[in-house]
XYZ file of C-alpha atoms in Angstrom:
459
model
C 196.247 -38.042 -28.476
C 198.330 -41.106 -27.694
C 201.551 -40.209 -25.890
C 203.612 -42.455 -28.192
C 202.568 -40.527 -31.282
C 203.802 -37.162 -30.055
C 206.929 -35.800 -31.755
C 210.070 -36.273 -29.685
C 212.328 -33.236 -29.230
C 215.771 -34.019 -27.807
C 217.954 -31.179 -26.483
C 221.614 -32.026 -25.881
C 223.370 -29.876 -23.285
C 222.236 -27.757 -20.318
C 224.389 -24.703 -20.870
C 223.020 -21.271 -21.695
C 221.839 -22.364 -25.145
C 220.241 -25.660 -24.154
C 218.439 -24.408 -21.037
C 217.023 -21.302 -22.704
C 215.814 -23.499 -25.568
C 214.082 -25.943 -23.205
C 212.440 -23.204 -21.145
C 211.102 -21.556 -24.309
C 209.768 -24.882 -25.600
C 208.000 -25.514 -22.298
C 206.341 -22.111 -22.364
C 205.228 -22.129 -25.997
C 204.360 -25.763 -26.765
C 200.845 -26.988 -26.066
C 200.740 -29.752 -23.398
C 200.138 -32.543 -25.958
C 202.090 -31.047 -28.843
C 205.481 -32.725 -28.241
C 207.649 -34.544 -25.698
C 210.822 -32.708 -24.627
C 213.927 -34.502 -23.304
C 217.125 -32.876 -22.055
C 220.463 -34.703 -21.907
C 222.900 -33.357 -19.302
C 225.281 -34.960 -16.776
C 224.345 -32.341 -14.157
C 220.909 -31.306 -12.944
C 221.890 -27.642 -12.987
C 222.834 -24.864 -15.352
C 226.279 -23.442 -14.600
C 226.710 -19.681 -14.897
C 230.235 -19.884 -16.307
C 231.191 -16.166 -16.323
C 231.220 -16.141 -12.506
C 233.381 -19.262 -12.149
C 236.565 -17.269 -11.302
C 234.708 -15.752 -8.337
C 233.898 -19.260 -7.090
C 237.589 -20.142 -7.351
C 238.397 -17.042 -5.298
C 235.731 -17.824 -2.705
C 233.759 -14.634 -3.364
C 230.792 -16.809 -4.380
C 229.828 -20.256 -3.130
C 229.569 -23.022 -5.762
C 225.836 -23.372 -5.165
C 225.316 -19.706 -6.065
C 226.060 -20.172 -9.751
C 224.688 -23.719 -10.145
C 221.062 -23.003 -11.022
C 218.890 -26.079 -10.445
C 216.897 -27.445 -13.392
C 214.337 -28.955 -11.020
C 213.203 -25.978 -8.936
C 209.725 -25.654 -10.420
C 207.037 -28.343 -10.508
C 205.543 -26.939 -13.701
C 208.442 -28.045 -15.909
C 207.585 -31.187 -17.857
C 210.930 -31.878 -19.532
C 212.372 -35.335 -18.979
C 216.034 -35.124 -17.940
C 218.480 -37.920 -18.775
C 221.513 -37.694 -16.429
C 224.391 -38.308 -18.806
C 226.282 -37.015 -21.810
C 225.692 -37.580 -25.517
C 228.672 -39.465 -26.968
C 227.406 -39.948 -30.515
C 224.567 -39.087 -32.903
C 223.387 -41.142 -35.885
C 221.623 -38.560 -38.037
C 220.305 -41.117 -40.536
C 218.673 -43.329 -37.896
C 217.725 -40.340 -35.711
C 219.290 -41.844 -32.604
C 221.453 -40.193 -29.936
C 223.824 -42.465 -28.010
C 224.107 -41.426 -24.355
C 226.481 -42.475 -21.600
C 224.729 -42.012 -18.262
C 226.477 -40.902 -15.069
C 226.697 -44.595 -14.097
C 228.543 -45.316 -17.419
C 225.570 -47.190 -18.882
C 225.188 -46.613 -22.647
C 221.601 -45.996 -23.800
C 220.042 -45.079 -27.148
C 217.542 -42.237 -27.342
C 215.460 -41.954 -30.556
C 214.251 -38.501 -31.583
C 212.274 -36.704 -34.259
C 213.925 -33.318 -33.723
C 217.304 -32.773 -32.108
C 218.814 -29.549 -30.781
C 222.596 -29.837 -30.439
C 223.933 -27.518 -27.745
C 226.755 -29.614 -26.215
C 228.938 -26.568 -25.655
C 232.707 -26.694 -25.642
C 235.674 -28.258 -23.893
C 239.038 -26.823 -22.911
C 241.371 -26.428 -25.875
C 244.710 -28.108 -25.282
C 247.823 -28.549 -27.401
C 250.451 -31.239 -27.664
C 252.600 -29.696 -24.936
C 254.625 -32.174 -22.852
C 253.145 -32.534 -19.358
C 250.209 -30.166 -19.938
C 247.249 -32.498 -19.343
C 249.088 -34.275 -16.520
C 250.009 -31.157 -14.520
C 247.657 -28.279 -15.467
C 244.355 -27.372 -13.845
C 241.346 -26.201 -15.840
C 238.682 -23.598 -15.162
C 235.708 -24.919 -17.116
C 233.619 -26.791 -14.548
C 232.301 -26.154 -11.044
C 234.412 -29.019 -9.710
C 237.584 -27.507 -11.203
C 236.893 -24.080 -9.686
C 236.294 -25.597 -6.238
C 239.415 -27.743 -6.552
C 241.615 -24.848 -7.696
C 240.508 -22.788 -4.676
C 241.468 -25.592 -2.294
C 244.743 -26.096 -4.125
C 245.779 -22.415 -4.016
C 245.018 -22.128 -0.290
C 246.869 -25.380 0.385
C 249.962 -23.920 -1.315
C 249.878 -21.027 1.152
C 249.481 -23.438 4.080
C 252.314 -25.702 2.914
C 254.659 -22.800 2.139
C 253.984 -21.280 5.557
C 254.887 -24.569 7.229
C 258.032 -25.209 5.155
C 261.593 -24.170 5.973
C 262.872 -25.087 2.489
C 263.396 -21.925 0.372
C 263.064 -23.860 -2.906
C 259.768 -25.390 -1.838
C 258.445 -22.001 -0.701
C 259.372 -20.471 -4.069
C 257.589 -23.156 -6.091
C 254.473 -23.136 -3.910
C 254.111 -19.344 -3.955
C 254.366 -18.833 -7.729
C 251.227 -19.303 -9.804
C 250.918 -19.422 -13.600
C 247.720 -18.757 -15.571
C 247.807 -19.401 -19.311
C 245.229 -17.549 -21.412
C 244.709 -13.813 -21.804
C 241.000 -14.019 -22.607
C 238.188 -13.239 -20.187
C 238.414 -16.521 -18.279
C 242.182 -16.367 -17.786
C 242.324 -12.670 -16.967
C 239.492 -12.840 -14.434
C 240.894 -16.038 -12.902
C 244.338 -14.472 -12.406
C 242.809 -11.239 -11.081
C 240.445 -12.894 -8.597
C 242.920 -15.470 -7.279
C 245.750 -12.923 -6.978
C 243.414 -10.785 -4.909
C 242.708 -13.801 -2.691
C 246.404 -14.561 -2.065
C 247.142 -10.869 -1.445
C 244.341 -10.684 1.122
C 245.737 -13.799 2.785
C 249.095 -12.240 3.632
C 248.111 -10.957 7.066
C 246.914 -14.478 7.948
C 250.336 -15.942 7.135
C 252.914 -13.825 9.039
C 255.747 -16.276 8.232
C 255.402 -15.703 4.489
C 257.428 -13.062 2.658
C 254.948 -11.110 0.481
C 257.634 -10.711 -2.194
C 257.616 -14.473 -2.775
C 253.985 -14.567 -3.911
C 254.015 -14.067 -7.661
C 251.301 -14.452 -10.266
C 252.107 -14.879 -13.957
C 249.535 -14.336 -16.727
C 250.768 -15.385 -20.160
C 249.237 -15.596 -23.621
C 250.599 -16.293 -27.087
C 248.513 -13.402 -28.474
C 250.010 -9.889 -28.706
C 247.154 -8.306 -26.705
C 245.172 -9.035 -23.572
C 241.450 -9.450 -24.336
C 241.683 -7.859 -27.817
C 237.864 -7.683 -28.050
C 237.952 -4.843 -25.514
C 239.922 -2.589 -27.827
C 243.321 -0.997 -27.260
C 242.366 1.534 -24.551
C 240.402 -0.787 -22.277
C 242.840 -3.625 -22.898
C 245.696 -1.417 -21.735
C 243.647 -0.301 -18.721
C 243.124 -3.923 -17.694
C 246.852 -4.600 -18.054
C 247.735 -1.565 -15.946
C 245.343 -2.643 -13.189
C 246.828 -6.137 -13.071
C 250.435 -4.926 -13.218
C 249.809 -2.466 -10.379
C 248.682 -5.441 -8.325
C 251.963 -7.189 -9.097
C 250.775 -9.673 -11.727
C 253.500 -10.363 -14.280
C 251.937 -10.267 -17.773
C 253.817 -11.844 -20.668
C 252.321 -11.642 -24.161
C 253.563 -13.561 -27.189
C 254.552 -16.329 -24.768
C 253.158 -19.797 -24.084
C 254.157 -23.024 -22.347
C 256.912 -25.216 -23.803
C 256.589 -27.982 -21.209
C 255.088 -28.528 -17.779
C 256.299 -30.556 -14.805
C 255.079 -31.198 -11.266
C 257.255 -28.432 -9.770
C 258.194 -26.134 -12.657
C 256.950 -24.760 -15.981
C 259.110 -23.803 -18.966
C 257.931 -20.842 -21.060
C 258.542 -20.605 -24.804
C 260.862 -17.638 -24.199
C 263.171 -19.920 -22.219
C 262.221 -18.894 -18.694
C 261.790 -21.671 -16.150
C 259.327 -20.791 -13.382
C 259.234 -22.948 -10.248
C 255.529 -23.554 -9.558
C 253.082 -26.184 -8.338
C 250.117 -24.321 -9.883
C 249.526 -24.142 -13.646
C 245.999 -23.020 -14.583
C 245.159 -23.495 -18.276
C 242.443 -21.269 -19.775
C 243.781 -20.906 -23.314
C 240.481 -21.047 -25.125
C 237.867 -23.664 -25.926
C 236.920 -25.931 -28.815
C 233.559 -27.388 -29.755
C 232.467 -30.537 -27.932
C 233.909 -33.758 -29.393
C 230.290 -34.782 -30.008
C 230.364 -32.681 -33.193
C 233.019 -34.971 -34.710
C 230.670 -37.963 -34.373
C 228.198 -36.416 -36.825
C 230.491 -36.647 -39.862
C 229.201 -33.233 -40.950
C 230.861 -30.077 -42.294
C 232.544 -27.842 -39.720
C 234.161 -24.402 -39.501
C 237.180 -24.427 -37.153
C 235.642 -27.410 -35.375
C 232.186 -25.837 -35.020
C 229.232 -27.338 -36.885
C 228.274 -25.482 -40.063
C 224.654 -24.286 -39.843
C 222.367 -21.821 -41.605
C 221.324 -18.498 -40.098
C 218.213 -20.349 -38.836
C 220.606 -22.701 -36.979
C 219.577 -25.683 -39.090
C 222.077 -28.334 -40.199
C 221.996 -28.211 -44.022
C 220.629 -31.311 -45.721
C 219.251 -32.796 -42.488
C 215.652 -33.085 -41.365
C 214.935 -31.722 -37.897
C 218.551 -31.108 -36.813
C 219.389 -27.796 -35.138
C 222.704 -26.665 -33.614
C 223.748 -23.575 -31.676
C 226.044 -22.143 -29.029
C 229.761 -22.888 -28.748
C 229.436 -26.036 -30.880
C 227.937 -24.331 -33.952
C 229.257 -21.754 -36.412
C 226.107 -19.607 -36.421
C 226.349 -16.813 -39.036
C 226.456 -13.374 -37.431
C 223.827 -11.668 -39.583
C 224.143 -8.420 -37.614
C 227.834 -8.098 -38.561
C 227.631 -9.642 -42.030
C 230.659 -10.320 -44.183
C 230.704 -14.024 -43.393
C 231.272 -13.459 -39.662
C 230.155 -16.111 -37.176
C 228.840 -15.496 -33.684
C 231.491 -15.667 -30.938
C 231.080 -18.403 -28.289
C 229.684 -16.131 -25.576
C 226.871 -16.563 -23.067
C 225.108 -13.545 -24.516
C 224.738 -15.175 -27.944
C 224.047 -18.660 -26.568
C 221.077 -17.518 -24.480
C 219.452 -15.691 -27.357
C 220.194 -18.477 -29.825
C 218.480 -20.929 -27.465
C 215.238 -18.971 -27.610
C 215.500 -18.498 -31.378
C 216.076 -22.227 -31.961
C 213.081 -23.107 -29.791
C 210.923 -20.824 -31.937
C 212.269 -22.476 -35.104
C 211.668 -25.996 -33.763
C 208.070 -25.041 -32.985
C 207.728 -23.405 -36.420
C 208.940 -26.636 -38.034
C 206.409 -28.642 -36.028
C 203.599 -26.351 -37.133
C 204.691 -25.983 -40.749
C 205.512 -22.287 -40.338
C 208.495 -20.387 -41.810
C 211.757 -20.277 -39.847
C 213.445 -17.052 -38.800
C 217.173 -16.294 -38.937
C 219.042 -15.503 -35.732
C 219.896 -11.801 -35.554
C 221.407 -10.177 -32.476
C 223.711 -7.217 -32.086
C 226.335 -7.644 -29.396
C 225.431 -5.571 -26.333
C 229.015 -5.183 -25.154
C 231.609 -6.742 -22.873
C 232.188 -6.780 -19.116
C 235.300 -7.883 -17.234
C 235.230 -8.172 -13.427
C 238.743 -7.954 -11.991
C 237.637 -8.292 -8.376
C 237.043 -5.708 -5.650
C 236.546 -2.242 -7.144
C 238.432 -3.092 -10.337
C 236.691 -3.736 -13.646
C 236.587 -2.659 -17.274
C 233.377 -2.723 -19.299
C 232.164 -1.726 -22.724
C 228.354 -1.703 -22.710
C 226.888 -0.532 -26.041
C 230.344 0.715 -27.068
C 230.784 2.971 -24.002
C 234.145 2.460 -22.292
C 234.014 2.309 -18.491
C 236.606 1.722 -15.778
C 236.622 1.304 -12.004
C 233.418 1.375 -9.958
C 231.068 2.301 -12.846
C 232.464 -0.626 -14.851
C 232.138 -2.899 -11.818
C 228.507 -1.864 -11.341
C 227.752 -2.637 -14.988
C 229.618 -5.953 -14.890
C 227.939 -7.260 -11.768
C 224.589 -5.805 -12.763
C 224.729 -7.647 -16.068
C 225.710 -10.960 -14.485
C 223.102 -10.596 -11.741
C 220.295 -9.874 -14.199
C 221.341 -12.796 -16.415
C 220.907 -15.350 -13.599
C 217.769 -17.335 -14.339
C 216.090 -17.647 -10.931
C 215.381 -15.307 -8.037
C 216.989 -17.821 -5.675
C 220.269 -17.644 -7.646
C 220.097 -13.848 -7.733
C 219.551 -13.698 -3.965
C 222.453 -16.052 -3.267
C 224.864 -14.172 -5.511
C 223.896 -10.740 -4.146
C 224.177 -12.009 -0.564
C 227.623 -13.484 -1.284
C 228.831 -10.233 -2.842
C 227.610 -8.194 0.134
C 229.089 -10.624 2.664
C 232.447 -10.616 0.890
C 232.458 -6.812 0.755
C 231.738 -6.541 4.483
C 233.557 -9.540 5.983
C 236.352 -10.031 3.450
C 237.787 -13.309 2.204
C 237.997 -16.585 4.075
C 240.723 -19.171 3.676
C 238.953 -22.432 4.451
C 239.947 -25.532 2.513
C 236.936 -27.799 2.027
C 239.035 -30.869 1.229
C 237.233 -31.257 -2.088
C 238.523 -34.399 -3.810
C 241.524 -34.353 -1.486
C 244.297 -36.725 -2.613
C 242.479 -37.513 -5.863
C 243.749 -36.536 -9.332
C 242.158 -33.356 -10.627
C 244.142 -32.178 -13.632
C 242.873 -31.222 -17.101
C 242.498 -34.820 -18.241
C 240.379 -35.793 -15.218
C 237.295 -33.574 -15.654
C 235.885 -33.335 -19.180
C 235.871 -37.033 -20.165
C 236.770 -36.317 -23.796
C 237.855 -39.959 -24.210
C 234.230 -41.161 -23.952
C 233.061 -40.062 -27.420
C 232.531 -42.492 -30.297
C 233.746 -42.172 -33.874
C 231.093 -41.820 -36.617
C 231.703 -45.460 -37.579
C 231.291 -46.630 -33.989
C 228.018 -44.701 -33.657
C 226.552 -46.273 -36.801
C 227.695 -49.749 -35.793
C 226.287 -49.345 -32.284
C 222.894 -48.119 -33.483
C 222.656 -50.838 -36.130
C 223.462 -53.508 -33.538
C 220.870 -52.231 -31.074
C 218.129 -51.298 -33.552
C 217.247 -48.091 -31.729
C 216.087 -46.029 -34.668
C 212.425 -47.030 -34.665
C 209.765 -44.487 -35.632
C 207.204 -43.253 -33.138
C 203.831 -44.929 -33.067
């Protein structure tokens, strides 16, 4: 069979959904059945749930960045860049490579798994002064920043400067925000004996959320347990509160409080990738509307899943859609791969059905709350379940070995307080990492594709 005549499958995004889809395609497709291409700016899959532990230095960045190029048997072509537009009619994906070159990639079947970006609001000063916790670079930067605040406060004789450098604000009472506050507070608490000039009473962590409950998915009992753990550690939790405005040295809460701080970490949820807006298709709260088979209605060979798609939750019923979790994304990736192959072979498609296995929240050290299969756990049993789940979900044995070694080393040797100098003296706020300005409008996509004539058919 001539290579040019093979169907072209394009997978957009190397998160949980995209990578599991590609791996399934590679295993189940015959060698000459189709060509598979993956579009991603990074040559690794990031295990996002463990990002707060990277920020706290419990894990090294390399531990949770699982290489896409470890095995020689994989035949997927990887384009290093991000999709910035899709012309569904011409079957062309517009890609901006990591060198800012814009290229057109024709396809016969496309799997849209671009994930999500940090959700922000029109709050004065937010994007200029807040840090995110969505990428590996942000986690590494936040770690350096927090340790540098301790160093600078220790060296300063100005009480006002000490106060602003030793107060930290985390916005977002979901899993990411709660675990980030818990892990970083534990780091600064452990640092106290290394900084004898610092008054422990000056180090304050604030966790705020506009919602009335912390991690409501956990239920009332476990949610309260998590709050009690954090409050015992000295973390100030404020619910029903958000940010009114942010500055370089202080943050104003919506309840009127003004907190002197140089550290505002924003984890208040995510929204679907801006790529979805370039499709000019129907959405549900910003996520692409798809069938239970994860097919875009009315389109030939277009599949969508993960954080960017409103996949019906058949297991729950009642019009529910699957939450944007790693658990669902991984399983959706495999299900979409099966449906792409079924489409290729003229076989019937299957709906995605998966019952949620539960929730795990690692609060650092011996603290955790978990709800596997509806069973509520706290303390060491919950920690064992949480870390066991994350460890088993890592895709390669190398990643599992690194993570386990890091956990053991941290348990035995404790925390370190080394600043790597990552992106020192360079801007690294919310607006500097996710490149949301790069995406085209639907009209720009169509005009670009028409001008470049990229929508040619194979063969």
